[in-house]
Tab-separated table of C-alpha atoms and ligand atoms in Angstrom:
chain	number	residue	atom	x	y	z
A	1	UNK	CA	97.845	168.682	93.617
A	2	UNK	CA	97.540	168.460	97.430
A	3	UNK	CA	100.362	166.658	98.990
A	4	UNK	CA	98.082	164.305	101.302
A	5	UNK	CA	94.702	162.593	100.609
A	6	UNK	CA	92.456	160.103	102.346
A	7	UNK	CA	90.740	157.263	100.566
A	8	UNK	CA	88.666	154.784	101.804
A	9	UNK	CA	87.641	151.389	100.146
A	10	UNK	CA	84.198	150.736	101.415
A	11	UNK	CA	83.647	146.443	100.952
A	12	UNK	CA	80.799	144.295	101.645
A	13	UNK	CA	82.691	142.748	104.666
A	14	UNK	CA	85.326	145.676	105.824
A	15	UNK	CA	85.790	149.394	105.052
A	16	UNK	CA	89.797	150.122	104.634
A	17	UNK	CA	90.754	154.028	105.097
A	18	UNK	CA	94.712	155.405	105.064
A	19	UNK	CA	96.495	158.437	104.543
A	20	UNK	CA	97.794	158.519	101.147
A	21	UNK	CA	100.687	160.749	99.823
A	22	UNK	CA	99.835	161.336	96.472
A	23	UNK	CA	102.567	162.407	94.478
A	24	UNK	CA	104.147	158.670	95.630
A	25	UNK	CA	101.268	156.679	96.205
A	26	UNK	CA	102.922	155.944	99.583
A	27	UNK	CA	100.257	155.300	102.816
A	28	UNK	CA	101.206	157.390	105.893
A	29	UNK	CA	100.742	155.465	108.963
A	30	UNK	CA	98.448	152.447	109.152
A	31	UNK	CA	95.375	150.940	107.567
A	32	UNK	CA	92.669	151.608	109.301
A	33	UNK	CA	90.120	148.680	109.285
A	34	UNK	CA	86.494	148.316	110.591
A	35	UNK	CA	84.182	145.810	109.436
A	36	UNK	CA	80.979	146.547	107.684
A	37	UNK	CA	77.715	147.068	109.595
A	38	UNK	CA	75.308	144.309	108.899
A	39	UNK	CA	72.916	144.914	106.560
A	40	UNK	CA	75.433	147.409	104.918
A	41	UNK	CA	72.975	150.261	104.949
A	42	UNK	CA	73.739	153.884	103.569
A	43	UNK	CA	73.540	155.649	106.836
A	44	UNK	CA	75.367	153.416	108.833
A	45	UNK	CA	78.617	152.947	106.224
A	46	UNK	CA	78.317	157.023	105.696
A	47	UNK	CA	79.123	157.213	109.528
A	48	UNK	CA	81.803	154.551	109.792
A	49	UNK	CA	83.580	156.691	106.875
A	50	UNK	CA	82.714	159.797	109.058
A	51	UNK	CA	84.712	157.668	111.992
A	52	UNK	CA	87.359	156.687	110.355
A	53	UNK	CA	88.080	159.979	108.744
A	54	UNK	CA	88.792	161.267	111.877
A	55	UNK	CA	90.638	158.957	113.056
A	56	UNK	CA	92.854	159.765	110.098
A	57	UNK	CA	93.077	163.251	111.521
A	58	UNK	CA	90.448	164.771	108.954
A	59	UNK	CA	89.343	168.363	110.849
A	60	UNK	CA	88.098	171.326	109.668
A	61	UNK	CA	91.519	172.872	110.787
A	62	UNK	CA	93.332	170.420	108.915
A	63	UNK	CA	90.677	169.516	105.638
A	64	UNK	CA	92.117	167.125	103.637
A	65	UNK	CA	90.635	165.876	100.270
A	66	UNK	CA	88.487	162.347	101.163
A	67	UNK	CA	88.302	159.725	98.095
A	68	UNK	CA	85.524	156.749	98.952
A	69	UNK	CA	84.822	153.756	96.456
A	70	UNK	CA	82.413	151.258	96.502
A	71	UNK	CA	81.297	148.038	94.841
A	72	UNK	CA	78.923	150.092	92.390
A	73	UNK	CA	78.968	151.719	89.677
A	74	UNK	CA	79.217	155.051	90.171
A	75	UNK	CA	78.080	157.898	87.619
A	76	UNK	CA	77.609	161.576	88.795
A	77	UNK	CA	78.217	160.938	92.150
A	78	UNK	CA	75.346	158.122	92.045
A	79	UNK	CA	75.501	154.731	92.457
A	80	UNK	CA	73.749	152.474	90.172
A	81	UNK	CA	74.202	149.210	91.066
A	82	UNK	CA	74.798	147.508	94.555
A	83	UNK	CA	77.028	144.281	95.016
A	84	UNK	CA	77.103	143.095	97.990
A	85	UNK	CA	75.565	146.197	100.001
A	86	UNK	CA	72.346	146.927	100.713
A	87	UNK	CA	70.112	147.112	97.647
A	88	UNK	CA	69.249	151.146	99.300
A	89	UNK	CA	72.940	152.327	97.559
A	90	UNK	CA	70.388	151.539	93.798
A	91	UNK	CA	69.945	155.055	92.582
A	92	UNK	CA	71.286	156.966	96.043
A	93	UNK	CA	73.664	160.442	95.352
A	94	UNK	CA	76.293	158.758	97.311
A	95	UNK	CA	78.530	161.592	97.164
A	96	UNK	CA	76.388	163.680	98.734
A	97	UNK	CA	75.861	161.504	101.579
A	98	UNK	CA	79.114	160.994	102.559
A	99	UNK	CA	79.639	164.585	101.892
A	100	UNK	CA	76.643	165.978	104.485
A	101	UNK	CA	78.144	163.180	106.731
A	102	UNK	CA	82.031	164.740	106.700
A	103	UNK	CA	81.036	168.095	105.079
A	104	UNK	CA	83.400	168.280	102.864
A	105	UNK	CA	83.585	167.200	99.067
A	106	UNK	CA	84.462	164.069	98.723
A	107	UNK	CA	85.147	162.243	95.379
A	108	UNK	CA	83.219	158.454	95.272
A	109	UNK	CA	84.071	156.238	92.345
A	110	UNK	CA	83.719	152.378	91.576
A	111	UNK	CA	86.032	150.253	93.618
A	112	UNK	CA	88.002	147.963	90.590
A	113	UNK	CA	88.394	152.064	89.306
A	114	UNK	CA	90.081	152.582	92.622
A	115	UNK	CA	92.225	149.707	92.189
A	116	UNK	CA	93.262	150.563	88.716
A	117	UNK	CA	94.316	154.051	88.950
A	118	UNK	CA	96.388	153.088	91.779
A	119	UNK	CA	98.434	150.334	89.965
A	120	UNK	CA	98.372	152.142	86.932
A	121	UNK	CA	100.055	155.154	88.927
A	122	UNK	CA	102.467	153.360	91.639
A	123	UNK	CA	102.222	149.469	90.901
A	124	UNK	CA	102.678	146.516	88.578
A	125	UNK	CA	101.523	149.214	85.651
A	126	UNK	CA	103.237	152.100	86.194
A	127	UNK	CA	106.189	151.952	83.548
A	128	UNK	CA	103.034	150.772	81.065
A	129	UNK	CA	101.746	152.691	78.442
A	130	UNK	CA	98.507	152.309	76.036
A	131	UNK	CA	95.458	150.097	77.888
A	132	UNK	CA	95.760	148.699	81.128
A	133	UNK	CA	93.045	145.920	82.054
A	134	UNK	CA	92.905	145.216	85.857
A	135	UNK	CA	90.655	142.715	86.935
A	136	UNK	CA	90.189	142.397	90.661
A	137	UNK	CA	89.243	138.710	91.313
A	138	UNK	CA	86.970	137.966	94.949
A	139	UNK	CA	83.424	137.861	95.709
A	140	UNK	CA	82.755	139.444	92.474
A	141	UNK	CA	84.457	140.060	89.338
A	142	UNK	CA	85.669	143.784	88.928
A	143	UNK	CA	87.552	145.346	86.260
A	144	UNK	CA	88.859	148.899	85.189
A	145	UNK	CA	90.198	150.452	81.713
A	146	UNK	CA	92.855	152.758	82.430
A	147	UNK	CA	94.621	154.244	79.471
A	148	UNK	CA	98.003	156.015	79.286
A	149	UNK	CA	96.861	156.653	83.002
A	150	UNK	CA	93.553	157.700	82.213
A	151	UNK	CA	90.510	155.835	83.489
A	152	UNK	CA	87.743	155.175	81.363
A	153	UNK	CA	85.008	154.684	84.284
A	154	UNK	CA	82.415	151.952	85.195
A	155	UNK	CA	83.581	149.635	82.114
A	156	UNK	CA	82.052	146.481	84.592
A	157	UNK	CA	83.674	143.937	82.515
A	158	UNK	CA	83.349	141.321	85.132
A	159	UNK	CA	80.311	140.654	83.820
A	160	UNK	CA	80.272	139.646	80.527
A	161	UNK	CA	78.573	137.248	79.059
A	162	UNK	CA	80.176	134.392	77.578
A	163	UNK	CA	77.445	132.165	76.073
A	164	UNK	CA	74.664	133.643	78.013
A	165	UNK	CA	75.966	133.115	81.592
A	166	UNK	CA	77.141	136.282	83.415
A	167	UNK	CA	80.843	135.189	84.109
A	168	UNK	CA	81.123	136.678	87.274
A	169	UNK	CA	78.663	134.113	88.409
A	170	UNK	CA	81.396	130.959	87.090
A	171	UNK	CA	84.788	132.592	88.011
A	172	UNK	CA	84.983	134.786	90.873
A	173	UNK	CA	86.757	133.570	93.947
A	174	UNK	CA	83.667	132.999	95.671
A	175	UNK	CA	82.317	130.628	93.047
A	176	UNK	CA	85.607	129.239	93.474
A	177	UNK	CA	85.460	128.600	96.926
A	178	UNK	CA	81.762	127.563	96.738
A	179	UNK	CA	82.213	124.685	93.860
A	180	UNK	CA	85.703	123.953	95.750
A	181	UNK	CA	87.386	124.342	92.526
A	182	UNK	CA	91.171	123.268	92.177
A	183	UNK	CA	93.201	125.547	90.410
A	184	UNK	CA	93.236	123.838	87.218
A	185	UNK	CA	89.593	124.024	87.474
A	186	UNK	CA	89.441	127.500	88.115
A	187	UNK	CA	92.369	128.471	85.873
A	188	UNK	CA	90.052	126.804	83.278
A	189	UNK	CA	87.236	129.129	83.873
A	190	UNK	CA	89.342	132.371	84.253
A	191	UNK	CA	90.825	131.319	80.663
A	192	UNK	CA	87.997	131.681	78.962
A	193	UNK	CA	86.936	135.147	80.372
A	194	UNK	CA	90.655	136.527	79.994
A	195	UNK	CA	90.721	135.032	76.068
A	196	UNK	CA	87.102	137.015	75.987
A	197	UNK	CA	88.548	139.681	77.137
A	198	UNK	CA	91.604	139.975	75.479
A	199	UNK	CA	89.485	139.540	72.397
A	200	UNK	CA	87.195	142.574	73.099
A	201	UNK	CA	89.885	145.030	74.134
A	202	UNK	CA	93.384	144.146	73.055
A	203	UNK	CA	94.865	145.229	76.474
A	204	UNK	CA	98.570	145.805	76.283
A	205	UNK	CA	98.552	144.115	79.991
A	206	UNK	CA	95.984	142.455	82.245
A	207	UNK	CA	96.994	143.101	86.230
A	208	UNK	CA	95.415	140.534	88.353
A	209	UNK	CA	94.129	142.068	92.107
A	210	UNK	CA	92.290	141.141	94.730
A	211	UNK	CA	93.796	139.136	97.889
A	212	UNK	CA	94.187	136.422	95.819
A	213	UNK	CA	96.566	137.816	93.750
A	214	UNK	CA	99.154	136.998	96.817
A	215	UNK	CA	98.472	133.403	95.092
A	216	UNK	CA	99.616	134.435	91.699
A	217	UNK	CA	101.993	131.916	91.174
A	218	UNK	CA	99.172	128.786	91.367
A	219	UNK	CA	96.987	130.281	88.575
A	220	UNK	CA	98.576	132.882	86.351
A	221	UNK	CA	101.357	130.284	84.888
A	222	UNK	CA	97.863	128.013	84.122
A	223	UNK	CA	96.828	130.770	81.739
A	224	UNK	CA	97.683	131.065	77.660
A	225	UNK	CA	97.266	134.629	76.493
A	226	UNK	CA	98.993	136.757	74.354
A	227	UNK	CA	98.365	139.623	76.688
A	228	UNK	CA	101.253	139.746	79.472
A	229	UNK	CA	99.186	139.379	83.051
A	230	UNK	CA	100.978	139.959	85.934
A	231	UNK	CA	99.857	140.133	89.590
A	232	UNK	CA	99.106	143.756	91.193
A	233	UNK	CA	101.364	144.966	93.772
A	234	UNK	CA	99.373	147.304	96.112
A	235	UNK	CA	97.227	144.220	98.044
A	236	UNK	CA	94.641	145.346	100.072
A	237	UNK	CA	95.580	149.756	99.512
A	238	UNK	CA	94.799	149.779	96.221
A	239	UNK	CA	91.451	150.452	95.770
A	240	UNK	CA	91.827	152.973	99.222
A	241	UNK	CA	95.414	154.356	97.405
A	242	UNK	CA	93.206	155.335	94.046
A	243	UNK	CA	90.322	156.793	95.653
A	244	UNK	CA	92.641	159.553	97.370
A	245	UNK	CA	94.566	159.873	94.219
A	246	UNK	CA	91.619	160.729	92.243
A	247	UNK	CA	89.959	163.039	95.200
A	248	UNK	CA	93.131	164.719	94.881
A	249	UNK	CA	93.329	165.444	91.654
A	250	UNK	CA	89.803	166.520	91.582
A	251	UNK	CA	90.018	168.604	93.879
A	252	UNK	CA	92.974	170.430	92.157
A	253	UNK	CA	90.595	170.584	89.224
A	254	UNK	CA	87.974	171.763	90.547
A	255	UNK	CA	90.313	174.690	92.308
A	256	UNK	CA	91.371	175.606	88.759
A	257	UNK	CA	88.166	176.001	87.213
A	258	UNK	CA	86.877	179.509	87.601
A	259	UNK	CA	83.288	179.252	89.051
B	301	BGC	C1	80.544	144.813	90.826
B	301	BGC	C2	81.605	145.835	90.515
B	301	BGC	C3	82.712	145.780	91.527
B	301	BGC	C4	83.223	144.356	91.677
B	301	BGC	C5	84.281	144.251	92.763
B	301	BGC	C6	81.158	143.441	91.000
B	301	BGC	O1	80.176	142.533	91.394
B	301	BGC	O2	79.569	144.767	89.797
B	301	BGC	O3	81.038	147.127	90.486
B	301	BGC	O4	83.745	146.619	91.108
B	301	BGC	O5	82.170	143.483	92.012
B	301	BGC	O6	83.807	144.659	94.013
């Protein structure tokens, strides 16, 4: 596997991009940070990633492989859903976009996916076997299914429906901010999607991320499952930390496949 990937996390307010080793997980100099151009538009995100990129010291004398997720699901390259970007991502071959933009292959997945490969790998999952839930709690409700390490893509389990009402719409931090919901309040609402949850998957642990994870302690202690939950560990790198893991690793596949 190459020794050194970039990822980038691509957000509805920022776009995050590092220098990731990969065999460690470990981010090699700073995070890079720009915010998101209004309006969120293909075009003008595929060009801060170009930016950003080479800032990280991406050349074509020095290629590295470039990981990019995004809040979307992401199948073939394609994203097929938008949250919070521009509603031009519906249907668009993102990987090819940001690939003409940097020309070079670069591997785009789903941003919770990001997030749980990386834990999973390097943080509060890596000494867990069997099925890791991670649910990455903010504007919207994101989730990923990673399984003795492997991720099963796009699962989008933030949005269930519990009796009828999407349940990103009742317990995402946003809502919580919006309805100015204590933590008992909140805690409330996020018991009834974990005991959903739990019920539908029988996850051998549920890691909590998202910047409110830093916050663990005032919710996580409000919950009764029989699931162990604990808090992620990577903050703000993970989904960024993922994304170059999994460019790098595709990359080595795709270099091993005869073609
Ligand atoms: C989207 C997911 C995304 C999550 C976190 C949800 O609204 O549907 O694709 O992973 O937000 O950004």
């Amino acid at each position: 596997m190459q020794a050194q990937a970039i990822g980038v996390d691509v957000g509805g307010t920022g776009i995050k991009a590092g220098l990731v080793e990969v065999d460690t997980g470990v981010r090699l100099g700073e995070q890079l940070h720009v915010p998101t151009p209004t309006g969120a538009e293909p075009e003008a995100i595929a060009a801060e990633v170009r930016a950003l990129v080479a800032r990280l010291g991406f050349s074509d004398a020095y290629p590295r492989p470039v990981g990019v997720c995004l809040p979307s699901i992401v199948a073939g390259g394609r994203a097929l859903s938008a949250s919070n970007i521009s509603a031009d991502w519906l249907g668009l071959d993102a990987r090819m976009l940001f690939q003409q933009a940097l020309g070079t292959p670069v591997h785009v997945l789903n941003d919770a996916d990001a997030a749980g490969v990386a834990e999973a790998a390097f943080g509060a999952a890596r000494t867990s076997s069997g099925l890791v839930m991670l649910v990455t709690l903010g504007t919207g409700l994101g989730t990923a299914m990673v399984h003795d390490g492997v991720l099963v893509p796009n699962c989008e389990l933030g949005h269930l429906e519990i009796n009828g009402v999407d349940w990103e719409t009742r317990a995402s931090v946003a809502v919580k901010e919006w309805e100015t919901l204590t933590w008992e309040q909140w805690a409330d609402r996020l018991q009834v999607y974990f005991t959903h949850l739990e019920a539908l998957t029988t996850p051998d642990l549920f890691v909590v991320g998202g910047a409110i994870s830093a916050a663990a302690d005032s919710f996580l202690p409000l919950l009764d499952l029989r699931t162990p939950i604990v808090p992620a560990v990577l903050g703000n790198d993970a989904g960024l930390t993922g994304a170059a893991l999994l460019a790098a690793r595709s990359r080595t596949h795709a270099g091993s496949v005869a073609r």
